Short mmCIF file of C-alpha atoms in Angstrom, two decimals:
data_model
loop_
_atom_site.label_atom_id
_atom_site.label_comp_id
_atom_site.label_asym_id
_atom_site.label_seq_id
_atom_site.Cartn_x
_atom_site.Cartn_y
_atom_site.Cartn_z
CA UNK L 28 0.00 0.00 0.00
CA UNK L 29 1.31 3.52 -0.83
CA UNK L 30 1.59 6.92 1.70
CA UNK L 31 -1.74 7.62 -0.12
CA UNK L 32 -3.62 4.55 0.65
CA UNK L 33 -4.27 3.85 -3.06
CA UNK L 34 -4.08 0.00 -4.32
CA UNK L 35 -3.02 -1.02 -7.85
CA UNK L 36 -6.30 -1.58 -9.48
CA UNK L 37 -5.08 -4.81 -11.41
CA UNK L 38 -8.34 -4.54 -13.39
CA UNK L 39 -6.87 -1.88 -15.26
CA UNK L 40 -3.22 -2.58 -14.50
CA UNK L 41 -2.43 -3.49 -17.96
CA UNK L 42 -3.25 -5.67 -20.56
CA UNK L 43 -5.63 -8.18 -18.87
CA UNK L 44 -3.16 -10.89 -18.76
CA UNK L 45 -2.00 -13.53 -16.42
CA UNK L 46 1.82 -13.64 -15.14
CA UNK L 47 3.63 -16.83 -13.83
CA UNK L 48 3.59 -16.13 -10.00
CA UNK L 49 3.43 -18.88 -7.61
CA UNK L 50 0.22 -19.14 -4.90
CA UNK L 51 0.47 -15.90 -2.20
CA UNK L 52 -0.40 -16.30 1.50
CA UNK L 53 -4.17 -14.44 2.22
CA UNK L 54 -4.25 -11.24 4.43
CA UNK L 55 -7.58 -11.80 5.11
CA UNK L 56 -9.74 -13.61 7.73
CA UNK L 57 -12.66 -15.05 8.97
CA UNK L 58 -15.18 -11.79 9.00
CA UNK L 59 -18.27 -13.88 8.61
CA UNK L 60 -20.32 -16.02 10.90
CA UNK L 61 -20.03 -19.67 10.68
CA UNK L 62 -22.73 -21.53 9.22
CA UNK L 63 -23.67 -25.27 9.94
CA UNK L 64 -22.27 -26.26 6.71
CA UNK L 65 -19.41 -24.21 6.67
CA UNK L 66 -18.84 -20.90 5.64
CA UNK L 67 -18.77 -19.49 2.18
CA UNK L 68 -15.38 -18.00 0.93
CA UNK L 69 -15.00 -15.49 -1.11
CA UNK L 70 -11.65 -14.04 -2.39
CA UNK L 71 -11.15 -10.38 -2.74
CA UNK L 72 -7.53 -8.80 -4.36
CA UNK L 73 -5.82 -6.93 -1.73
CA UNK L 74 -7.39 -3.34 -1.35
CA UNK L 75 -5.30 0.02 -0.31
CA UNK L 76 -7.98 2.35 -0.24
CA UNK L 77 -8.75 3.41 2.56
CA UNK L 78 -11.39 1.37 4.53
CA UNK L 79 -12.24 -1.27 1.49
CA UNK L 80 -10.91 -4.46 3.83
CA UNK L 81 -13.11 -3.41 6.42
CA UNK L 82 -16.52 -2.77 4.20
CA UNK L 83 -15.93 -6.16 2.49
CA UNK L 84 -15.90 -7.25 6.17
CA UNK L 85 -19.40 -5.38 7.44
CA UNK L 86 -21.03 -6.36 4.37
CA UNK L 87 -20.15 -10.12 5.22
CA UNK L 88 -21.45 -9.60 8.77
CA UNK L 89 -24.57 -7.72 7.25
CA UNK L 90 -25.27 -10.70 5.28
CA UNK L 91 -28.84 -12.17 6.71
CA UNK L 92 -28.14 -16.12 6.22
CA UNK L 93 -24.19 -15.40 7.64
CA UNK L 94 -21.53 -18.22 7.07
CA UNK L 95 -19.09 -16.21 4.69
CA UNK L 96 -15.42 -15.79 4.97
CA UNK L 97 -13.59 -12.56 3.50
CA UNK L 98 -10.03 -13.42 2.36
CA UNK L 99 -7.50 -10.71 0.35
CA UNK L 100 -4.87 -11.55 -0.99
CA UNK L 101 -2.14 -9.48 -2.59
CA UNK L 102 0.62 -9.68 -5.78
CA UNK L 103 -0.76 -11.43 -8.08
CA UNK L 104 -4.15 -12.44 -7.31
CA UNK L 105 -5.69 -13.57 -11.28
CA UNK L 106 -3.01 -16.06 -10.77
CA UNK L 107 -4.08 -17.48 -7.74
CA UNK L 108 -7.14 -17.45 -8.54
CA UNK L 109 -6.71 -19.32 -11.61
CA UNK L 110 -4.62 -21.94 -9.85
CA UNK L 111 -6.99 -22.47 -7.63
CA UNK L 112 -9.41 -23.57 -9.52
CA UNK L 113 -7.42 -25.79 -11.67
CA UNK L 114 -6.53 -27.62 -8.28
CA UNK L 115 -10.17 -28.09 -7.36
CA UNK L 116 -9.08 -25.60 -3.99
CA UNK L 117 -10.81 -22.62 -5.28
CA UNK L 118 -12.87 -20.15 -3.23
CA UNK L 119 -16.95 -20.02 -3.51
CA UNK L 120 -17.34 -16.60 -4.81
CA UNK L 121 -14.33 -14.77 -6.20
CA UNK L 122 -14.04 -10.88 -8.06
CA UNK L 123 -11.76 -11.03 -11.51
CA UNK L 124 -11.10 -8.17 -13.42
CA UNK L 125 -13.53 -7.42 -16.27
CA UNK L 126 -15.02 -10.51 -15.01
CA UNK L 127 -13.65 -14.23 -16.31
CA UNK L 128 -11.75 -15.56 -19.17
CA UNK L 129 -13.16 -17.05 -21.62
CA UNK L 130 -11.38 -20.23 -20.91
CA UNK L 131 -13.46 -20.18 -17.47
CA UNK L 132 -16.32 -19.53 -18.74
CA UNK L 133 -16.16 -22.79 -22.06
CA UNK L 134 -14.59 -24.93 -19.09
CA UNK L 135 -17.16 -24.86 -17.26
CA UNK L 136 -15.37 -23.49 -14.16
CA UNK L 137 -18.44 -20.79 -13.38
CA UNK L 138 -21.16 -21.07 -12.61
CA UNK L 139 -24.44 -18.56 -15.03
CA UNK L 140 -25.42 -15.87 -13.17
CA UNK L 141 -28.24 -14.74 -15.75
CA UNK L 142 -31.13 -15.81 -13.34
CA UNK L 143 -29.72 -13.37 -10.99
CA UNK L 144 -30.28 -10.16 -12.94
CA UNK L 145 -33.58 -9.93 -13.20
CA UNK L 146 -35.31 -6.70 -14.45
CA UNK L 147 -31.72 -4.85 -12.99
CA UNK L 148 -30.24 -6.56 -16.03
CA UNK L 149 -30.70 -3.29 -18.12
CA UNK L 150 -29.34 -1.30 -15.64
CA UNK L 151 -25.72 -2.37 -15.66
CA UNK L 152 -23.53 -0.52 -18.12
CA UNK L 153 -23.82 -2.67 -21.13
CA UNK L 154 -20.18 -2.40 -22.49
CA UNK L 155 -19.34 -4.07 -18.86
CA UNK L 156 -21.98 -6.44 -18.76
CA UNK L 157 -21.26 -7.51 -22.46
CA UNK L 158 -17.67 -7.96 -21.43
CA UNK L 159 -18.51 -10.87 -19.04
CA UNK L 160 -21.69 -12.55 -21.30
CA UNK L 161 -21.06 -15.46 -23.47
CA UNK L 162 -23.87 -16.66 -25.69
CA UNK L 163 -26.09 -14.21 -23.91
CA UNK L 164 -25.55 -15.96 -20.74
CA UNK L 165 -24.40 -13.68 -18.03
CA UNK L 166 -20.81 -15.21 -16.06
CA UNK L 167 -20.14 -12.04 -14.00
CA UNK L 168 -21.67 -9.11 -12.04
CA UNK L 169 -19.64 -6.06 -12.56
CA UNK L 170 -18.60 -4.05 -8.83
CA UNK L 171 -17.91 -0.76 -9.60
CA UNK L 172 -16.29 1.45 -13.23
CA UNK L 173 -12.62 2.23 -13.08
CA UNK L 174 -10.90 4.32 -15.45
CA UNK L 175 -7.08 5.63 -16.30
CA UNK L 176 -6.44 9.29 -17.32
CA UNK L 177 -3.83 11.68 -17.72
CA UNK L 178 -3.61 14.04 -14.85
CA UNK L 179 -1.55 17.44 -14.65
CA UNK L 180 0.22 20.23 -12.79
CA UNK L 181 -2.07 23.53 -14.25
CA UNK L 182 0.38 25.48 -12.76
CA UNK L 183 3.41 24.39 -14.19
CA UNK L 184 1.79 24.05 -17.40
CA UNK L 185 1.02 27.86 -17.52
CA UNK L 186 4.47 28.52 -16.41
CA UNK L 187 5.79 26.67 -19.59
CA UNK L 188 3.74 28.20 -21.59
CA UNK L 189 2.11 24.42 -22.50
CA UNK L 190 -1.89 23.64 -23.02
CA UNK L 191 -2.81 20.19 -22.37
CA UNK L 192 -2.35 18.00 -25.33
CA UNK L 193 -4.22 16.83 -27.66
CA UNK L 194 -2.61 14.76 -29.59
CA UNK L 195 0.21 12.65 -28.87
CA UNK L 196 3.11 14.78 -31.19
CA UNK L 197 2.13 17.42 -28.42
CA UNK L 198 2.21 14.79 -25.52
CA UNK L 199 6.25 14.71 -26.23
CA UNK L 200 6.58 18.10 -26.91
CA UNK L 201 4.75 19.09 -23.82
CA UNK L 202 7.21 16.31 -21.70
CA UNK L 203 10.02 18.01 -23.51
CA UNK L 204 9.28 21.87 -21.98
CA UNK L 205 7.97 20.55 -18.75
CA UNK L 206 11.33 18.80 -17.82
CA UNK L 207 12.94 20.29 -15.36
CA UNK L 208 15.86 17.98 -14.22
CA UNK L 209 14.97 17.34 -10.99
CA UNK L 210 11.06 17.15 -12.29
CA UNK L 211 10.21 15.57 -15.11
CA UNK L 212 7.34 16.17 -17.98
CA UNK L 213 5.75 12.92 -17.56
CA UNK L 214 5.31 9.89 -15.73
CA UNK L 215 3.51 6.80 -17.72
CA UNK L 216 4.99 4.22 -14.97
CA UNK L 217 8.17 2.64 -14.37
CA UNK L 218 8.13 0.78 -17.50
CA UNK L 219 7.53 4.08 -19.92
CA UNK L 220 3.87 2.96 -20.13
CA UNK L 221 4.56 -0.68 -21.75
CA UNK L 222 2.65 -2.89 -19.58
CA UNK L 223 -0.18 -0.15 -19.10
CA UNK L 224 -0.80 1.68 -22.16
CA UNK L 225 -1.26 -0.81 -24.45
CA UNK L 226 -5.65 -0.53 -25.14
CA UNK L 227 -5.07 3.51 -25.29
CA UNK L 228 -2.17 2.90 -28.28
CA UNK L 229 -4.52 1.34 -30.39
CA UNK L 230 -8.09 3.07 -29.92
CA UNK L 231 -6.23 6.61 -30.15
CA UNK L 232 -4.80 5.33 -33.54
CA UNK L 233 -8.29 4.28 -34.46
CA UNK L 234 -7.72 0.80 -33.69
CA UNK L 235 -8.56 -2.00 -31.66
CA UNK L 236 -7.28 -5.01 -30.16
CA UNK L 237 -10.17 -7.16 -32.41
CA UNK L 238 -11.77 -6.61 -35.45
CA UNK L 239 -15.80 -6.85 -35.38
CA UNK L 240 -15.41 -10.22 -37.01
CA UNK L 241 -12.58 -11.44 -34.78
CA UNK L 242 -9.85 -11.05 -36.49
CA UNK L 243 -6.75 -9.15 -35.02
CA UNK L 244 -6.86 -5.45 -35.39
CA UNK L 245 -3.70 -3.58 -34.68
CA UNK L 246 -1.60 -4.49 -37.39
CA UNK L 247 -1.33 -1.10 -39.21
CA UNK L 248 1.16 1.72 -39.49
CA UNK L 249 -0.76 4.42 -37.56
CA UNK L 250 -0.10 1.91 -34.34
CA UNK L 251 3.59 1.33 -35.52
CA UNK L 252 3.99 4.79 -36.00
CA UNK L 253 2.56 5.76 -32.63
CA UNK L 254 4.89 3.00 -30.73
CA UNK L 255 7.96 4.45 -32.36
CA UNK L 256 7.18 7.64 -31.03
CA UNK L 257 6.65 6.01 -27.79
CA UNK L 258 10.24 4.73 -28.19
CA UNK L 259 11.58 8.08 -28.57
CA UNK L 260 9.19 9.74 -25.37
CA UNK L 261 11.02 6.51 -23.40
CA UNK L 262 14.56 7.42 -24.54
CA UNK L 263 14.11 11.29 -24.36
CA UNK L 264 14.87 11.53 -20.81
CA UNK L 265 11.61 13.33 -20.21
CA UNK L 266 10.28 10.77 -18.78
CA UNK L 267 10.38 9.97 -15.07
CA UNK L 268 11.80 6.34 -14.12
CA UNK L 269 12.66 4.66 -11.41
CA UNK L 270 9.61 6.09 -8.93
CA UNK L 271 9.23 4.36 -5.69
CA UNK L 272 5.68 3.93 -6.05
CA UNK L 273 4.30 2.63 -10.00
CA UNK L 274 1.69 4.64 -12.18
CA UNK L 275 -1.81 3.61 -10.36
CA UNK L 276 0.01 5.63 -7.47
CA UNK L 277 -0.21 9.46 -7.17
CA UNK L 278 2.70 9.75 -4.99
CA UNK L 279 5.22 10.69 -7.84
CA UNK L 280 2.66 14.04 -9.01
CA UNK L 281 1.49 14.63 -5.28
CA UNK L 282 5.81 15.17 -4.62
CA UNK L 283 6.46 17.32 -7.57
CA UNK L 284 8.45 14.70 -9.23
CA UNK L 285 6.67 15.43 -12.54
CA UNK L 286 4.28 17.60 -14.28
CA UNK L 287 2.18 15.25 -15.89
CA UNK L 288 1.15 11.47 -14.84
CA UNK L 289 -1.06 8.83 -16.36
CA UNK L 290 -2.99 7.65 -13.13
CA UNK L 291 -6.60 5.86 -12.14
CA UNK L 292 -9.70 7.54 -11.16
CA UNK L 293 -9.79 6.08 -7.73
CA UNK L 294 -6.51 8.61 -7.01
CA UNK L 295 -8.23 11.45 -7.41
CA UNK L 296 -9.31 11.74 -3.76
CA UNK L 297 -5.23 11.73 -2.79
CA UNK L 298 -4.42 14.42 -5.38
CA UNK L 299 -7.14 16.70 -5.11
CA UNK L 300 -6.25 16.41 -1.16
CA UNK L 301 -2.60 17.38 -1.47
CA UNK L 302 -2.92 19.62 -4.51
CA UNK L 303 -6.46 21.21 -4.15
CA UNK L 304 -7.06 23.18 -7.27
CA UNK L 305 -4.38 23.30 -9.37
CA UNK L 306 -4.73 19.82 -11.32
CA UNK L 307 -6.41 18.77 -14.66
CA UNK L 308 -7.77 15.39 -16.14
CA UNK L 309 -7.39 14.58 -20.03
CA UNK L 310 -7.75 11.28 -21.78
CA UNK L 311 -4.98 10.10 -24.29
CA UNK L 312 -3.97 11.74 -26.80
CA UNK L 313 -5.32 11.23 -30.35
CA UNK L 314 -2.51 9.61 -32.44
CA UNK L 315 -2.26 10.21 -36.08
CA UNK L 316 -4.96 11.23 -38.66
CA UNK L 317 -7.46 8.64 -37.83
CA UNK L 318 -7.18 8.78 -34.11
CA UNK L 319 -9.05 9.69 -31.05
CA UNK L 320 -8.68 10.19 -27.41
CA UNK L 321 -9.64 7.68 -25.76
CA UNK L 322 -9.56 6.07 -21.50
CA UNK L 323 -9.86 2.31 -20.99
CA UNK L 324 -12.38 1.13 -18.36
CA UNK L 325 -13.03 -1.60 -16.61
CA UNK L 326 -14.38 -3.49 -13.48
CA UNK L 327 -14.01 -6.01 -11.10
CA UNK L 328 -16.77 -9.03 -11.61
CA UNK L 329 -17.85 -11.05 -8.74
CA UNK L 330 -17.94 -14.63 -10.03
CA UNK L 331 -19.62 -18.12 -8.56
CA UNK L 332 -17.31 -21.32 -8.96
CA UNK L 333 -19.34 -23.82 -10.39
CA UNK L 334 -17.20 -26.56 -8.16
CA UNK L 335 -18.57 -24.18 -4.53
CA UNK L 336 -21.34 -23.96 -2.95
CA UNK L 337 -23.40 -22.81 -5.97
CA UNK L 338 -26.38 -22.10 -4.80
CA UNK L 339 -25.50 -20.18 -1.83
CA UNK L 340 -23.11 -18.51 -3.55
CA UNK L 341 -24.79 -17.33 -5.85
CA UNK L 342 -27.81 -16.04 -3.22
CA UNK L 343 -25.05 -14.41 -1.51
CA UNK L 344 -24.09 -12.35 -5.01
CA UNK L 345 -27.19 -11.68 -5.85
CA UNK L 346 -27.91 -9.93 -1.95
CA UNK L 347 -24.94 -7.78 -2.46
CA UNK L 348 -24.47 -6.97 -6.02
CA UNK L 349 -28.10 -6.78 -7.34
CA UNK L 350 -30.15 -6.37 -3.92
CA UNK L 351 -28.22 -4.02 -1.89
CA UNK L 352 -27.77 -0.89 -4.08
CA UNK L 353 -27.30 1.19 -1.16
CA UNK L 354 -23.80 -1.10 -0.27
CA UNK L 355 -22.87 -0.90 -4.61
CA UNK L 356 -22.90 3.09 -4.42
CA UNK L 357 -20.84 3.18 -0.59
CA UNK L 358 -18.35 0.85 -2.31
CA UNK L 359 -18.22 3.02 -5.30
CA UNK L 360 -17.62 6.37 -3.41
CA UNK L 361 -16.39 5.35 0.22
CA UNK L 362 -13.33 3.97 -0.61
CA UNK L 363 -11.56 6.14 -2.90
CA UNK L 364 -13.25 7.23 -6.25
CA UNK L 365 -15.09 4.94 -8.84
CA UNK L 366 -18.26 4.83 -11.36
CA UNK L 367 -21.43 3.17 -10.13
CA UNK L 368 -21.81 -0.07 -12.57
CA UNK L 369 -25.61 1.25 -12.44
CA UNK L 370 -26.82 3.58 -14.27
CA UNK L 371 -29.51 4.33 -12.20
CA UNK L 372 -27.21 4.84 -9.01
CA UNK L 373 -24.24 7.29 -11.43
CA UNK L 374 -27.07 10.44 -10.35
CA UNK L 375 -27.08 9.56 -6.69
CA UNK L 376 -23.14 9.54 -6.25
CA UNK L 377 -22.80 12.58 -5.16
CA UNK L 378 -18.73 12.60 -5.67
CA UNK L 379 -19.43 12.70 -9.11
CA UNK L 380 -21.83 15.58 -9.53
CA UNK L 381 -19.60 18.76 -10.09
CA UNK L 382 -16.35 20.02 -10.80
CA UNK L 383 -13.24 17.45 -11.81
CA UNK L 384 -14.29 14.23 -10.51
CA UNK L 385 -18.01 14.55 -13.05
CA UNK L 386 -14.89 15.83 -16.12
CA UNK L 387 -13.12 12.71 -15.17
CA UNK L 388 -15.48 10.92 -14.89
CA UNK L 389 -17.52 11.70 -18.06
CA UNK L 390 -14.41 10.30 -19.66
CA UNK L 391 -15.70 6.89 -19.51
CA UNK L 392 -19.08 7.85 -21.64
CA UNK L 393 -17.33 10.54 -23.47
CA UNK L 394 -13.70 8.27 -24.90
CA UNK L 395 -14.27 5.21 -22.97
CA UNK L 396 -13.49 2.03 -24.12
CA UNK L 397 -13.75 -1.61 -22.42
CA UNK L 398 -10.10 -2.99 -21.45
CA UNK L 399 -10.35 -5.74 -23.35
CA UNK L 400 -12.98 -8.02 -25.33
CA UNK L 401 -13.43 -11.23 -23.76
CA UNK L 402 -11.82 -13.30 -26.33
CA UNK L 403 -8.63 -11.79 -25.69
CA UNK L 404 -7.28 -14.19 -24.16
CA UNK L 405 -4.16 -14.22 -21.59
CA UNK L 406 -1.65 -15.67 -23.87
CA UNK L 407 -2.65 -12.99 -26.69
CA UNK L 408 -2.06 -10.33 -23.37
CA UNK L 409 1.12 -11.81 -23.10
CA UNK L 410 2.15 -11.66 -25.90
CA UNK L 411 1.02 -7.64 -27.06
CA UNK L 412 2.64 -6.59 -23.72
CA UNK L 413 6.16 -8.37 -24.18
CA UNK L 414 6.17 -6.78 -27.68
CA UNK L 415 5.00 -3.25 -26.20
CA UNK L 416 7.90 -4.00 -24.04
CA UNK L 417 10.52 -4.69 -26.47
CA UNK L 418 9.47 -1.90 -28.85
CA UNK L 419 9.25 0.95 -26.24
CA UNK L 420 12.32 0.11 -23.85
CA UNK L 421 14.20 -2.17 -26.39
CA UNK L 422 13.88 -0.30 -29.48
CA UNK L 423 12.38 -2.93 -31.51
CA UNK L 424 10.98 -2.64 -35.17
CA UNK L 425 7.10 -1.84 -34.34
CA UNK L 426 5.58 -3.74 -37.39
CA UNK L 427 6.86 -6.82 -37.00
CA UNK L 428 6.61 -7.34 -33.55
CA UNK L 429 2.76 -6.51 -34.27
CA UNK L 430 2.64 -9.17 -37.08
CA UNK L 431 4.29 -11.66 -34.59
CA UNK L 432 1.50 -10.74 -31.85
CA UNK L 433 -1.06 -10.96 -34.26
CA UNK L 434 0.31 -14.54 -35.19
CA UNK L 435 -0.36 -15.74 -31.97
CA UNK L 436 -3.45 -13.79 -31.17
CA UNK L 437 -4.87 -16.05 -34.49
CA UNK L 438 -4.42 -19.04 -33.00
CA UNK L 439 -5.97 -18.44 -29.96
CA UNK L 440 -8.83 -17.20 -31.71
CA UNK L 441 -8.93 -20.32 -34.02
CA UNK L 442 -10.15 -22.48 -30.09
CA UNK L 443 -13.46 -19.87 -30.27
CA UNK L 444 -14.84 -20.68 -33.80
CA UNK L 445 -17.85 -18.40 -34.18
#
């Protein structure tokens, strides 16, 4: 956890993909009360917001049949997670971000929530909903909307002389008169934005990571051309590297180590706090002719193990996620800053009525885009990040490290036949 008691939102941490980490010991415990057959578990990633461990915990307690058993667990929870249901070990109920693969879902590894929905169905943002439906069956219930932006210093911006950029030719250039040694122009993360930018490098180039008829869709020049300037951003020396804490912290903008810093929604509350007035919000930069700014989003989706306790599992998501709309909208504003994944509760969160936190968070239905489609599988995330990684901080030749991707990304798309 950082100073600013902000976690790394792994839903929109990167490229929705799985790394190789081993099984992590849980931080959480026993917050529920025991039932005759035992209790219910359900898994939770490791929270830094402020007061998110305990909430999960009263809402357990609040639960009126009892018997379930809040665990967190931090690093790199999608991997446990996974494991753990390949070993048969796995947890009851569990949240995944933007819900589960689709290798969970044609397994048969979780369990159809549909019948849980009811008339609320239609009240879920559909991009986020769609994102975890299969065959029109419904395989996740989305928590709350997270987003990434680009937040900024106004102040030093109007002492450069700089206006926030539009476009990412003036991203650099703006980095480039905002350096100031000892602060730099821009933080994307410790990595130069590799293993978080890569949705935003292909919508602003007017692309996408799938074409409407599943093919791959980032094999064009506009994206090679954007990653090669991305190359030069990461070699300018405009850049801040090497922060203490990574991009989904605001620690590095709160200090005055640099002017500009792609960030999350949910650290608004931090910034805003330390800073007050003098910060902005923009999406990413449009890249090229045919691009547009665009933000990713993305949620957390509570999911039901079809190996568990099924039934009372899935009574137990259905209280909290679809009943209790009063305990969705506290865990969207309480515990830092996030969306409502209901429309109907986005007018009652009061956070995001006015002023920068409605701007930022209009992003989402202004530019938003969904993190990743569900066929995207984590071996084709593995495989677009490691070449993000090798052309930005290695210096690789864009275009065929996108053909080599896309090589990949059509064979895992051959196991889904339409």
């Amino acid at each position: 956890m950082s100073d600013y008691g902000v976690s790394r939102r792994a839903v929109l941490a990167g490229l929705g993909g799985l790394t190789l980490a081993g099984a992590l010991a849980a931080c959480g415990g026993d917050t529920g009360r025991g039932g005759s057959r035992g209790d219910l578990r359900a898994w939770f990633h490791q929270y830094g917001e402020q007061g998110a461990p305990e909430a999960l915990a009263r809402y357990a307690r609040d639960y009126p049949d009892g018997g379930v058993r809040v665990s967190s667990f931090p690093g790199d929870y999608d991997q446990k997670v996974s494991s753990a249901l390949v070993s048969g070990d796995g947890p009851d109920v569990f949240e995944f971000a933007n819900g589960p693969t689709i290798d969970m879902i044609t397994s048969g590894q979780v369990a159809d929530l549909t019948d849980l929905l009811g008339d609320a169905r239609s009240d879920f943002t559909p991009a986020l909903l769609d994102r975890m439906t299969h065959d029109g069956r419904v395989y996740g219930i989305p928590q709350v909307t997270d987003t990434q932006l680009l937040v900024y210093r106004k102040s030093m911006l109007d002492q450069a002389g700089v206006v926030p950029p539009r476009t990412l030719d003036e991203l650099v250039s703006a980095a480039r008169a905002l350096n100031r040694g000892t602060v730099k122009g821009l933080f994307l993360g410790n990595n130069g934005g590799a293993d978080v930018l890569g949705g935003v490098l292909l919508w602003s180039s007017g692309r996408d990571y799938l074409t409407p008829d599943h093919k791959p869709g980032f094999v064009d020049e506009d994206v090679a051309a954007g990653l090669r300037t991305m190359r030069g951003l990461f070699t300018s020396g405009d850049l801040l590297l090497g922060a203490p804490q990574d991009w989904a912290d605001p620690g590095a903008l709160i200090a005055g180590q640099t002017a500009m810093q792609w960030t999350g929604l949910w650290a608004l509350p931090a910034i805003r706090a330390a800073l007050g007035d003098d910060i902005g919000v923009r999406p990413f930069p449009a890249i090229g002719a045919n691009g547009a700014p665009s933000v990713p989003f993305g949620a957390y989706g509570t999911v039901v193990n079809a190996r568990g306790d099924v039934e009372r599992a899935k009574k137990f998501v259905q209280w909290l996620w679809v009943t209790r709309t009063d305990l969705q909208l506290d865990w969207a504003q309480a515990y830092g800053l996030h969306v409502p994944a209901r429309r109907s509760l986005v007018p009652q969160a009061t956070k995001l009525a006015t002023g920068l936190y409605n701007e930022a968070a209009d992003l989402v239905n202004t530019v938003g885009r969904p993190q990743t489609p569900l066929l995207w599988t984590p071996r084709s995330a593995t495989a677009y990040r490691d070449a993000l990684d090798r052309v930005i901080r290695g210096g690789a030749e864009p275009m065929a490290e996108l053909r080599s991707v896309a090589s990949v990304v059509e064979k895992e798309l051959e196991r889904f036949p339409r």
